[in-house]
Amino acid sequence: MARENYSAWSKQNLIDEVKKLKKRKKYGIVWEDKPEQVAELCKEKLPVLAEDKGKEIVTNKEKPVNILIEGDNYHALSVLNYTHKGKIDVIYIDPPYNTGSNVWRYSNDYVDSEDLFKHSKWLSFMEKRLKLAKNLLKDDGVIIVTIDDYELYSLGLLMDEIFGENNRMSTLVIESNPRGRTSNAFFATSHEYYLFYAKNSSKAKIENIPLTEEQASVFKYEDEISRYRLLPLRKSGAASRRKDRPKQFFPIYINPTTLRLSLEKKSSDSIKLEPIDNSGEERVWKIGKINCEKYIESGDVLAIRNSNNSFSLFQKDRIKIGRKPKTMWINPDYDASAHGTNLISEILGKRNLFDYPKSLYAVIDSLQTLITSKKNAVVLDFFAGSGTTGHAVLEMNKRDGGQRKFILCTDNENGICIDVCYPRIKNIILGYKNLKNEKVEGLDGNLKYFKTDFVDAEPTDKNKKKMVYKSTEMLCLKEDCFDEVKKGQDFRIFNNKKDKYLGVIYGDEGIEPFKNEIKKLNHKFIVYVFSLDESAREEEFEDVKNLVTLKPIPAAILNVYRRIFKW
Ligand SMILES: C[S@@+](CC[C@H](N)C(=O)[O-])C[C@H]1O[C@@H](n2cnc3c(N)ncnc32)[C@H](O)[C@@H]1O
């Protein structure tokens, strides 16, 4: 139906058209969605991960198992949707900035600056991945997306749409290139943006960041409670006049001999002090009467005698653990060249390995605003590139003994995963020699390396075997339990090197032998049962119910399992 020929339309067609137009989006971002091969493939087959055992790193069994996934992140996020839904504390991503310089591919084709659909392709790419990523966040989880001017405006609207404007927490401006990009036509760009969005802003929290030495040095005094500085009790500046806050204008009395303060005149020689400034203007105290009384009592409001024998009142301002992070971050440590590109050369002993890493310290400090006190946090970066986020998590753990873990995913464009990300993480864990041939100690840790893979849905014997094997691996990943303890004909048992046990049972035939086994082991088990029908299995575990927590197999896995095995 041609739009321009409305007069030829039937009444019903016109009514339908009006209804459609009324439903149309009123505000937000609109683009032409471009299909993408990997997303189509994930609909036809079951996306899974295949472990490359040869790349596993284990240095300390007490530490968490980190994960690196080589492959397309749409695929990886689809798998994480059945293994890590609602389990991630922070997602940090640094996606391709779509500069048009032929470094980013959409559906296998490079996108250049002449491409008329370059913004639509970028938005289609990001939307699909951000929607999958949102499901992975915990209720109090937060996502950080870095970006520059090329796609800032599109990204902002897209994030508002997916996460909700109410969940917008802040946008940081970080000086990542202090020299400025002189090739820019107008201004030499020296910064980029970090967009913070909460899954649910009423649950998410920003943590104070530790004070620098310089900031801490002003707290010169110390009592039995903490370090402190003295600030005048009399308010100055905005809203400091008596008429602005009349309740904060009141006399405080001082005994000139003992310097004791009180709100009532206690003796005839008490001196009355009022918040009057040097020019005779009536100001106010910084606190009201009730707090003032409390602080006089605790010694946090005190008087100091001046050289002319008059008195000034002060309040102790106690050192806080940290300060609320501000939105503008300028610090030589955030220079991506010095603490990104050059750092990678130091770690890997070669130059010019990757042009777009972040400064390690920019990533650490941004993560610190979210998980300083969350010592077991799980951090995901699905545009991991050279692995800075993984390095940052290991470094944070080293500083405070935390057990945070990371999940990284990157494609292998120009060998970024195999030649840069993996060896970087390996060297950081095991230690390395830098460009000056000095030894740098390893930070310790464990890593499992996976590649993206598919299980075809055709019911061949080969696919059946692969399905059983792969879906078990995915359940191990879900439960963070990788060590096989026992392999029966129709069941397998895994452990996480500590006290967590996982049982996977293939069909009804596996239930009895599995139960016999766990009665011997006498541990608590998480159990998954693959079955071809929908019937519940609880009653079959009645006699071992104290040992067993039955969990449903993720629907995406179960559907393909049933499709393959129903024949
Ligand atoms: C800007 S870089 C990230 C750099 C990273 N923050 C660092 O410090 O090294 C983006 C990375 O995402 C990777 N990438 C792009 N598209 C991807 C996709 N669909 N799946 C997985 N990785 C992808 C690119 O190869 C590139 O290494």
Coordinates of C-alpha atoms and ligand atoms in Angstrom, one line a residue:
M1 CA 0.0 0.0 0.0
A2 CA 1.6 3.3 -1.1
R3 CA 1.5 5.9 1.6
E4 CA 0.9 8.8 -0.7
N5 CA -2.4 7.3 -1.9
Y6 CA -4.4 7.3 1.3
S7 CA -7.6 8.3 -0.6
A8 CA -7.6 4.8 -2.2
W9 CA -7.4 3.0 1.2
S10 CA -10.4 1.3 2.7
K11 CA -11.8 2.6 5.9
Q12 CA -10.5 -0.4 7.8
N13 CA -7.0 0.0 6.4
L14 CA -7.1 3.6 7.4
I15 CA -8.2 2.8 10.9
D16 CA -5.4 0.2 11.2
E17 CA -2.9 2.7 10.0
V18 CA -4.0 5.3 12.6
K19 CA -3.8 2.7 15.4
K20 CA -0.3 1.8 14.2
L21 CA 0.8 5.4 14.2
K22 CA -0.7 6.0 17.6
K23 CA 1.3 3.2 19.0
R24 CA 4.5 4.6 17.5
K25 CA 7.3 5.6 19.8
K26 CA 7.0 9.2 21.0
Y27 CA 10.5 9.8 22.2
G28 CA 13.8 8.0 22.0
I29 CA 16.0 6.5 19.4
V30 CA 15.0 4.9 16.1
W31 CA 17.2 3.1 13.6
E32 CA 16.9 0.5 11.0
D33 CA 17.7 -2.9 12.5
K34 CA 20.2 -4.9 10.6
P35 CA 20.3 -8.6 11.0
E36 CA 23.5 -10.2 12.2
Q37 CA 24.8 -13.7 11.4
V38 CA 25.8 -14.7 14.9
A39 CA 22.4 -13.8 16.3
E40 CA 20.6 -15.9 13.6
L41 CA 22.9 -18.9 14.3
C42 CA 22.2 -18.7 18.0
K43 CA 18.5 -19.1 17.2
E44 CA 19.1 -22.3 15.1
K45 CA 21.6 -24.1 17.3
L46 CA 22.5 -24.3 20.9
P47 CA 25.4 -21.9 21.7
V48 CA 27.8 -23.5 24.2
L49 CA 31.4 -23.1 25.2
A50 CA 34.2 -25.5 24.7
E51 CA 37.1 -25.6 27.2
D52 CA 40.6 -25.4 25.9
K53 CA 42.2 -27.4 28.7
G54 CA 45.7 -26.7 27.5
K55 CA 45.3 -23.0 28.4
E56 CA 44.0 -23.6 32.0
I57 CA 46.0 -21.8 34.7
V58 CA 45.9 -22.9 38.3
T59 CA 48.2 -21.5 40.9
N60 CA 46.1 -21.4 44.0
K61 CA 43.1 -23.6 44.6
E62 CA 41.8 -21.3 47.4
K63 CA 41.3 -18.5 44.9
P64 CA 38.3 -18.2 42.5
V65 CA 38.3 -19.5 39.0
N66 CA 38.3 -16.7 36.4
I67 CA 37.1 -17.2 32.9
L68 CA 38.2 -16.1 29.5
I69 CA 36.0 -16.7 26.5
E70 CA 37.4 -16.4 23.0
G71 CA 34.6 -15.7 20.4
D72 CA 31.8 -13.4 19.6
N73 CA 30.2 -11.8 22.6
Y74 CA 26.6 -12.3 21.4
H75 CA 27.3 -16.0 21.5
A76 CA 29.1 -15.8 24.9
L77 CA 26.3 -13.6 26.4
S78 CA 23.7 -16.1 25.2
V79 CA 25.5 -18.9 27.1
L80 CA 26.0 -16.7 30.2
N81 CA 22.2 -16.2 30.1
Y82 CA 21.8 -19.8 31.1
T83 CA 24.8 -20.0 33.4
H84 CA 25.1 -16.6 35.1
K85 CA 21.6 -14.9 35.1
G86 CA 21.5 -12.4 38.0
K87 CA 25.0 -13.3 39.2
I88 CA 27.1 -10.4 38.0
D89 CA 27.9 -7.4 40.2
V90 CA 29.5 -5.2 37.6
I91 CA 29.7 -5.2 33.9
Y92 CA 32.5 -3.0 32.5
I93 CA 32.6 -2.7 28.7
D94 CA 34.7 -0.6 26.3
P95 CA 33.0 -1.4 23.0
P96 CA 34.2 -0.4 19.5
Y97 CA 33.7 3.4 19.3
N98 CA 32.6 3.2 15.6
T99 CA 35.1 5.7 14.5
G100 CA 34.7 4.5 10.9
S101 CA 38.4 3.5 10.7
N102 CA 37.7 -0.1 9.6
V103 CA 38.5 -1.7 12.9
W104 CA 35.1 -3.0 13.8
R105 CA 33.1 -5.6 12.0
Y106 CA 29.3 -6.1 11.9
S107 CA 28.1 -9.4 10.7
N108 CA 31.6 -10.2 9.4
D109 CA 32.0 -6.9 7.4
Y110 CA 34.1 -4.0 8.4
V111 CA 32.2 -0.8 8.9
D112 CA 33.8 2.3 7.4
S113 CA 33.0 6.0 7.6
E114 CA 31.2 5.9 4.2
D115 CA 28.7 3.2 5.3
L116 CA 25.3 4.9 5.3
F117 CA 24.1 2.4 8.0
K118 CA 27.1 2.7 10.3
H119 CA 25.0 4.1 13.2
S120 CA 22.2 1.6 12.6
K121 CA 24.6 -1.3 12.5
W122 CA 26.3 -0.1 15.7
L123 CA 23.0 0.4 17.5
S124 CA 21.7 -3.0 16.3
F125 CA 25.0 -4.6 17.6
M126 CA 24.9 -2.8 20.9
E127 CA 21.2 -3.2 21.6
K128 CA 21.3 -7.0 21.2
R129 CA 24.3 -7.4 23.5
L130 CA 23.1 -4.9 26.1
K131 CA 19.7 -6.6 26.4
L132 CA 21.4 -10.0 27.0
A133 CA 23.9 -8.3 29.4
K134 CA 21.1 -6.7 31.5
N135 CA 19.7 -10.1 32.5
L136 CA 23.1 -11.1 34.0
L137 CA 23.3 -8.2 36.5
K138 CA 22.3 -8.8 40.1
D139 CA 19.5 -6.5 41.4
D140 CA 22.1 -4.1 42.8
G141 CA 24.4 -4.6 39.8
V142 CA 25.8 -1.8 37.7
I143 CA 27.0 -1.5 34.1
I144 CA 29.8 0.9 33.0
V145 CA 30.0 1.6 29.3
T146 CA 32.9 3.7 28.0
I147 CA 32.4 5.8 24.9
D148 CA 33.7 8.9 23.0
D149 CA 31.9 11.5 20.9
Y150 CA 31.2 9.3 17.9
E151 CA 28.4 7.4 19.5
L152 CA 27.9 9.1 22.9
Y153 CA 24.5 10.5 21.9
S154 CA 23.2 7.2 20.4
L155 CA 24.5 5.2 23.3
G156 CA 22.9 7.5 25.9
L157 CA 19.5 7.1 24.3
L158 CA 20.0 3.4 23.9
M159 CA 21.0 3.0 27.5
D160 CA 18.0 5.0 28.7
E161 CA 15.8 2.7 26.6
I162 CA 17.3 -0.6 27.9
F163 CA 18.1 0.3 31.5
G164 CA 15.6 3.2 32.0
E165 CA 16.3 6.9 32.5
N166 CA 15.7 6.4 36.2
N167 CA 18.6 4.0 36.4
R168 CA 21.1 6.5 35.0
M169 CA 23.6 7.0 37.8
S170 CA 26.2 9.3 36.3
T171 CA 28.5 10.1 33.4
L172 CA 32.2 10.4 34.2
V173 CA 34.5 12.4 32.1
I174 CA 38.0 10.9 32.2
E175 CA 41.1 12.4 30.7
S176 CA 42.5 9.4 28.9
N177 CA 44.7 11.3 26.4
P178 CA 46.3 14.3 28.2
R179 CA 48.1 15.4 25.0
G180 CA 44.8 15.8 23.1
R181 CA 44.0 14.3 19.7
T182 CA 45.6 16.9 17.5
S183 CA 44.1 15.3 14.3
N184 CA 40.6 16.5 15.4
A185 CA 39.2 19.3 13.2
F186 CA 38.2 21.7 16.0
F187 CA 39.2 20.8 19.5
A188 CA 41.8 18.3 20.5
T189 CA 39.9 15.6 22.3
S190 CA 41.6 14.5 25.5
H191 CA 38.8 12.7 27.4
E192 CA 36.2 10.0 27.1
Y193 CA 33.0 9.1 29.0
Y194 CA 32.1 6.4 31.4
L195 CA 28.3 5.9 31.5
F196 CA 27.1 4.3 34.8
Y197 CA 23.6 2.6 34.7
A198 CA 22.1 0.6 37.6
K199 CA 19.9 -2.4 37.0
N200 CA 17.8 -0.8 39.8
S201 CA 18.9 2.6 41.1
S202 CA 17.1 2.1 44.4
K203 CA 19.4 -0.8 45.2
A204 CA 22.8 0.2 43.6
K205 CA 25.4 2.0 45.6
I206 CA 28.5 4.1 44.9
E207 CA 31.3 3.6 47.3
N208 CA 33.6 6.3 48.6
I209 CA 37.1 6.2 47.1
P210 CA 40.1 6.3 49.4
L211 CA 41.6 9.8 50.1
T212 CA 44.9 10.5 48.4
E213 CA 47.9 11.2 50.8
E214 CA 47.5 14.9 50.0
Q215 CA 43.8 14.9 50.9
A216 CA 44.5 13.0 54.1
S217 CA 47.4 15.3 55.1
V218 CA 45.0 18.1 56.1
F219 CA 43.6 16.1 59.0
K220 CA 46.5 17.1 61.2
Y221 CA 45.1 16.4 64.7
E222 CA 44.2 13.1 66.3
D223 CA 42.3 12.1 69.4
E224 CA 41.2 8.6 70.7
I225 CA 38.5 8.4 68.0
S226 CA 40.2 9.4 64.7
R227 CA 42.3 12.0 62.9
Y228 CA 40.5 15.3 62.4
R229 CA 40.9 18.9 61.3
L230 CA 39.4 22.0 62.9
L231 CA 36.8 24.0 61.0
P232 CA 35.2 27.2 62.2
L233 CA 31.8 26.6 63.8
R234 CA 30.5 29.8 62.3
K235 CA 29.1 29.4 58.8
S236 CA 30.3 31.5 56.0
G237 CA 29.3 31.9 52.3
A238 CA 25.8 31.1 51.0
A239 CA 22.9 30.9 53.4
S240 CA 25.0 31.9 56.3
R241 CA 23.2 35.0 57.5
R242 CA 20.9 35.1 60.6
K243 CA 17.8 35.7 58.4
D244 CA 18.7 32.6 56.3
R245 CA 18.7 30.1 59.2
P246 CA 17.3 31.9 62.3
K247 CA 17.4 28.7 64.4
Q248 CA 21.1 28.4 64.0
F249 CA 21.7 31.8 65.6
F250 CA 22.0 31.3 69.4
P251 CA 24.5 32.2 72.1
I252 CA 27.1 29.7 73.4
Y253 CA 28.7 30.5 76.8
I254 CA 32.3 29.9 77.7
N255 CA 33.9 29.8 81.1
P256 CA 37.1 31.8 80.5
T257 CA 39.1 29.9 83.0
T258 CA 38.2 26.3 82.2
L259 CA 37.2 27.0 78.5
R260 CA 34.1 24.8 79.2
L261 CA 31.2 25.5 76.8
S262 CA 27.5 25.5 77.5
L263 CA 24.3 26.7 75.9
E264 CA 23.2 28.3 79.2
K265 CA 25.0 30.9 81.2
K266 CA 26.4 28.9 84.1
S267 CA 28.4 31.5 86.0
S268 CA 28.6 35.2 86.3
D269 CA 31.9 35.4 84.5
S270 CA 30.7 33.3 81.5
I271 CA 31.3 35.0 78.2
K272 CA 28.6 35.0 75.6
L273 CA 29.8 34.0 72.1
E274 CA 27.6 34.6 69.0
P275 CA 28.2 33.9 65.3
I276 CA 29.0 37.5 64.4
D277 CA 31.7 38.0 61.8
N278 CA 34.7 40.4 61.8
S279 CA 32.6 43.1 60.0
G280 CA 29.9 42.8 62.7
E281 CA 27.4 40.9 60.4
E282 CA 25.1 38.4 62.2
R283 CA 25.8 34.9 60.7
V284 CA 24.8 31.5 62.0
W285 CA 26.5 28.4 63.5
K286 CA 26.9 25.4 61.2
I287 CA 24.7 23.3 63.4
G288 CA 21.5 23.7 65.4
K289 CA 21.1 23.7 69.2
I290 CA 20.5 20.0 69.7
N291 CA 23.6 18.9 67.8
C292 CA 25.6 21.7 69.3
E293 CA 24.8 20.5 72.8
K294 CA 25.7 16.9 71.8
Y295 CA 29.0 18.0 70.2
I296 CA 30.0 20.2 73.2
E297 CA 29.4 17.2 75.4
S298 CA 31.6 14.9 73.2
G299 CA 34.3 17.5 72.9
D300 CA 33.7 17.9 69.1
V301 CA 32.9 21.6 69.5
L302 CA 35.7 23.4 71.3
A303 CA 37.0 26.9 71.9
I304 CA 40.5 28.3 71.2
R305 CA 41.7 31.4 72.8
N306 CA 43.0 34.0 70.4
S307 CA 46.1 36.2 71.0
N308 CA 43.8 39.2 71.9
N309 CA 42.1 37.0 74.5
S310 CA 38.9 36.6 72.5
F311 CA 37.6 33.1 71.7
S312 CA 36.9 31.3 68.5
L313 CA 34.7 28.2 68.2
F314 CA 35.6 25.2 66.1
Q315 CA 34.2 21.9 65.2
K316 CA 36.2 18.7 64.7
D317 CA 35.8 17.5 61.1
R318 CA 36.8 13.8 61.3
I319 CA 38.6 12.0 58.5
K320 CA 36.2 9.9 56.5
I321 CA 37.2 6.5 55.0
G322 CA 37.1 8.2 51.6
R323 CA 35.3 10.8 49.6
K324 CA 32.3 10.7 47.3
P325 CA 33.7 10.3 43.7
K326 CA 33.3 13.3 41.5
T327 CA 32.4 13.2 37.9
M328 CA 35.5 14.7 36.3
W329 CA 38.6 12.5 36.6
I330 CA 42.0 14.0 35.7
N331 CA 45.0 12.1 36.8
P332 CA 48.2 11.2 34.9
D333 CA 47.5 7.6 35.9
Y334 CA 44.5 7.5 33.5
D335 CA 46.7 8.1 30.5
A336 CA 45.8 5.2 28.2
S337 CA 49.1 5.4 26.4
A338 CA 51.4 5.3 29.4
H339 CA 49.3 2.9 31.5
G340 CA 47.6 0.9 28.7
T341 CA 49.7 0.6 25.5
N342 CA 53.1 0.8 27.2
L343 CA 52.0 -1.4 30.1
I344 CA 51.0 -4.2 27.7
S345 CA 54.5 -3.9 26.1
E346 CA 56.1 -4.2 29.5
I347 CA 54.0 -7.2 30.4
L348 CA 54.4 -9.0 27.1
G349 CA 57.9 -7.9 26.2
K350 CA 56.9 -6.6 22.8
R351 CA 55.8 -3.2 21.5
N352 CA 52.7 -2.2 19.3
L353 CA 50.6 -5.1 20.3
F354 CA 47.3 -3.2 20.7
D355 CA 46.3 0.4 20.1
Y356 CA 43.1 0.7 22.2
P357 CA 43.6 -0.5 25.7
K358 CA 42.4 1.4 28.7
S359 CA 44.7 2.6 31.5
L360 CA 44.8 -0.1 34.2
Y361 CA 44.2 2.6 36.8
A362 CA 41.2 4.1 35.2
V363 CA 39.6 0.7 35.2
I364 CA 40.6 -0.1 38.8
D365 CA 39.4 3.2 40.1
S366 CA 36.0 3.0 38.3
L367 CA 35.5 -0.5 39.6
Q368 CA 36.5 0.7 43.1
T369 CA 33.5 3.0 43.1
L370 CA 31.3 -0.1 43.0
I371 CA 33.0 -3.1 44.6
T372 CA 35.7 -1.9 47.0
S373 CA 33.8 -3.6 49.8
K374 CA 32.3 -6.4 47.7
K375 CA 35.2 -8.7 48.1
N376 CA 33.5 -11.6 46.3
A377 CA 32.2 -9.6 43.4
V378 CA 31.9 -11.0 39.9
V379 CA 33.0 -8.6 37.1
L380 CA 32.1 -9.2 33.4
D381 CA 33.8 -7.5 30.4
F382 CA 32.5 -8.8 27.1
F383 CA 34.7 -6.4 25.0
A384 CA 37.8 -7.4 26.9
G385 CA 40.4 -6.7 24.2
S386 CA 43.8 -6.9 25.9
G387 CA 42.2 -7.9 29.2
T388 CA 42.7 -4.8 31.3
T389 CA 39.5 -5.5 33.3
G390 CA 40.8 -9.0 34.3
H391 CA 44.2 -7.4 35.3
A392 CA 42.3 -4.8 37.3
V393 CA 40.3 -7.4 39.2
L394 CA 43.5 -9.4 40.0
E395 CA 45.2 -6.2 41.2
M396 CA 42.3 -5.2 43.4
N397 CA 42.3 -8.6 45.0
K398 CA 46.1 -8.4 45.6
R399 CA 45.6 -5.0 47.4
D400 CA 43.0 -6.1 49.8
G401 CA 43.0 -10.0 49.8
G402 CA 39.6 -10.0 48.0
Q403 CA 38.2 -13.0 46.1
R404 CA 36.6 -11.1 43.3
K405 CA 36.5 -12.9 39.9
F406 CA 36.2 -11.9 36.3
I407 CA 34.6 -13.2 33.2
L408 CA 36.2 -11.8 30.0
C409 CA 35.1 -12.3 26.5
T410 CA 36.8 -11.0 23.4
D411 CA 36.9 -12.0 19.7
N412 CA 40.3 -12.9 18.3
E413 CA 40.5 -10.0 15.8
N414 CA 44.2 -9.6 14.9
G415 CA 45.1 -12.2 17.5
I416 CA 43.9 -10.0 20.4
C417 CA 42.7 -12.9 22.5
I418 CA 45.4 -15.5 21.8
D419 CA 48.4 -13.2 21.4
V420 CA 47.5 -10.4 23.9
C421 CA 44.7 -11.0 26.3
Y422 CA 45.5 -14.6 27.3
P423 CA 49.3 -14.1 27.6
R424 CA 48.8 -10.9 29.5
I425 CA 46.5 -12.5 32.1
K426 CA 48.9 -15.5 32.3
N427 CA 51.9 -13.2 32.9
I428 CA 50.0 -11.2 35.5
I429 CA 49.1 -14.4 37.3
L430 CA 52.4 -16.2 37.0
G431 CA 54.9 -13.3 36.9
Y432 CA 57.0 -12.1 34.1
K433 CA 60.2 -10.1 33.1
N434 CA 59.5 -6.6 31.9
L435 CA 61.3 -4.8 29.1
K436 CA 64.2 -3.9 31.4
N437 CA 64.5 -7.6 32.1
E438 CA 63.4 -7.1 35.7
K439 CA 61.3 -9.8 37.4
V440 CA 57.7 -8.8 38.3
E441 CA 56.0 -11.1 40.8
G442 CA 52.8 -12.8 39.8
L443 CA 49.5 -12.0 41.5
D444 CA 48.3 -15.6 41.7
G445 CA 45.0 -16.9 40.5
N446 CA 43.2 -19.4 38.3
L447 CA 41.9 -19.2 34.8
K448 CA 39.8 -21.4 32.5
Y449 CA 39.8 -20.7 28.8
F450 CA 36.8 -21.4 26.7
K451 CA 35.9 -21.0 23.0
T452 CA 32.5 -20.4 21.6
D453 CA 30.9 -23.5 20.0
F454 CA 27.5 -24.8 18.9
V455 CA 25.6 -28.0 19.3
D456 CA 23.5 -28.7 16.2
A457 CA 19.9 -29.6 16.9
E458 CA 19.7 -32.5 14.4
P459 CA 19.3 -35.8 16.4
T460 CA 22.4 -37.6 15.2
D461 CA 24.5 -39.8 17.5
K462 CA 27.4 -37.4 17.3
N463 CA 25.2 -34.5 18.4
K464 CA 23.7 -36.5 21.2
K465 CA 27.1 -37.2 22.6
K466 CA 28.2 -33.6 22.2
M467 CA 25.0 -32.4 23.7
V468 CA 25.4 -34.5 26.9
Y469 CA 29.0 -33.5 27.2
K470 CA 28.6 -29.8 26.5
S471 CA 25.4 -29.3 28.5
T472 CA 27.2 -30.9 31.5
E473 CA 30.1 -28.5 31.1
M474 CA 27.6 -25.6 31.0
L475 CA 26.1 -26.7 34.3
C476 CA 29.6 -26.9 35.8
L477 CA 30.2 -23.4 34.7
K478 CA 26.8 -22.3 36.1
E479 CA 27.7 -23.9 39.5
D480 CA 31.4 -23.0 39.5
C481 CA 32.1 -26.7 40.1
F482 CA 34.6 -28.2 37.7
D483 CA 36.5 -31.1 39.2
E484 CA 35.0 -34.5 38.4
V485 CA 34.8 -36.7 41.5
K486 CA 32.9 -39.6 40.0
K487 CA 31.6 -40.7 36.6
G488 CA 28.8 -43.3 36.5
Q489 CA 27.1 -44.7 33.4
D490 CA 24.2 -42.2 33.7
F491 CA 25.4 -39.6 36.1
R492 CA 28.5 -37.4 36.9
I493 CA 29.6 -35.8 40.2
F494 CA 31.7 -32.6 40.4
N495 CA 33.2 -30.6 43.2
N496 CA 34.5 -27.0 43.5
K497 CA 37.7 -27.8 45.4
K498 CA 35.9 -26.8 48.6
D499 CA 32.6 -28.0 50.0
K500 CA 30.2 -27.6 47.0
Y501 CA 29.1 -30.7 45.1
L502 CA 27.2 -31.0 41.9
G503 CA 25.4 -34.0 40.4
V504 CA 24.2 -34.2 36.8
I505 CA 21.9 -37.2 36.0
Y506 CA 21.0 -38.3 32.5
G507 CA 17.5 -39.7 32.5
D508 CA 15.6 -41.8 35.0
E509 CA 18.1 -44.7 34.8
G510 CA 20.7 -42.5 36.5
I511 CA 18.7 -41.6 39.6
E512 CA 19.1 -44.8 41.7
P513 CA 22.9 -45.3 41.1
F514 CA 23.4 -41.6 41.8
K515 CA 21.5 -41.8 45.1
N516 CA 23.6 -44.8 46.2
E517 CA 26.7 -42.8 45.5
I518 CA 25.7 -39.7 47.4
K519 CA 24.6 -41.7 50.4
K520 CA 28.2 -43.0 50.6
L521 CA 29.7 -39.5 50.1
N522 CA 27.2 -37.9 52.5
H523 CA 27.7 -34.3 51.2
K524 CA 25.0 -31.8 50.2
F525 CA 24.5 -31.8 46.5
I526 CA 23.0 -29.5 43.8
V527 CA 21.4 -31.8 41.3
Y528 CA 20.2 -31.4 37.8
V529 CA 18.2 -34.2 36.1
F530 CA 17.9 -34.4 32.3
S531 CA 14.6 -35.9 31.3
L532 CA 12.5 -36.1 28.2
D533 CA 9.2 -35.3 29.9
E534 CA 8.0 -32.5 32.1
S535 CA 7.3 -34.6 35.3
A536 CA 8.7 -33.4 38.6
R537 CA 11.4 -35.6 40.1
E538 CA 11.1 -34.4 43.8
E539 CA 9.4 -37.6 45.1
E540 CA 12.2 -39.7 43.7
F541 CA 14.7 -37.9 46.0
E542 CA 12.5 -38.1 49.1
D543 CA 14.8 -40.5 50.9
V544 CA 17.9 -38.2 50.4
K545 CA 16.1 -34.8 50.5
N546 CA 18.4 -33.6 53.2
L547 CA 21.3 -34.1 50.8
V548 CA 19.8 -32.8 47.6
T549 CA 18.7 -29.5 46.2
L550 CA 17.1 -30.1 42.8
K551 CA 17.5 -27.4 40.3
P552 CA 15.8 -27.0 36.9
I553 CA 18.0 -27.3 33.8
P554 CA 18.0 -23.9 32.0
A555 CA 15.2 -24.0 29.4
A556 CA 17.5 -23.2 26.4
I557 CA 19.6 -26.3 27.1
L558 CA 16.7 -28.6 28.0
N559 CA 14.8 -27.7 24.8
V560 CA 17.7 -28.7 22.5
Y561 CA 18.4 -31.8 24.7
R562 CA 14.8 -32.9 24.2
R563 CA 14.8 -32.1 20.5
I564 CA 17.9 -34.3 20.0
F565 CA 16.9 -37.1 22.2
K566 CA 13.1 -37.5 21.6
W567 CA 13.7 -39.6 18.5
Ligands
LIG1 C1 38.0 -1.0 22.5 S1 38.5 -2.6 22.6 C2 38.5 -2.9 24.3 C3 39.8 -2.7 24.9 C4 39.9 -3.1 26.4 N1 39.1 -2.2 27.2 C5 41.4 -3.0 26.9 O1 41.7 -2.3 27.8 O2 42.2 -3.7 26.2 C6 37.2 -3.5 22.0 C7 37.5 -5.0 21.8 O3 36.3 -5.7 21.6 C8 36.6 -6.7 20.6 N2 35.3 -7.0 19.9 C9 34.7 -6.3 19.0 N3 33.5 -6.9 18.6 C10 33.4 -8.0 19.4 C11 32.4 -9.0 19.5 N4 31.3 -9.0 18.7 N5 32.6 -10.0 20.3 C12 33.8 -10.0 21.1 N6 34.7 -9.1 21.1 C13 34.5 -8.1 20.2 C14 37.6 -6.1 19.7 O4 38.4 -7.1 19.1 C15 38.4 -5.3 20.7 O5 39.5 -6.0 21.1

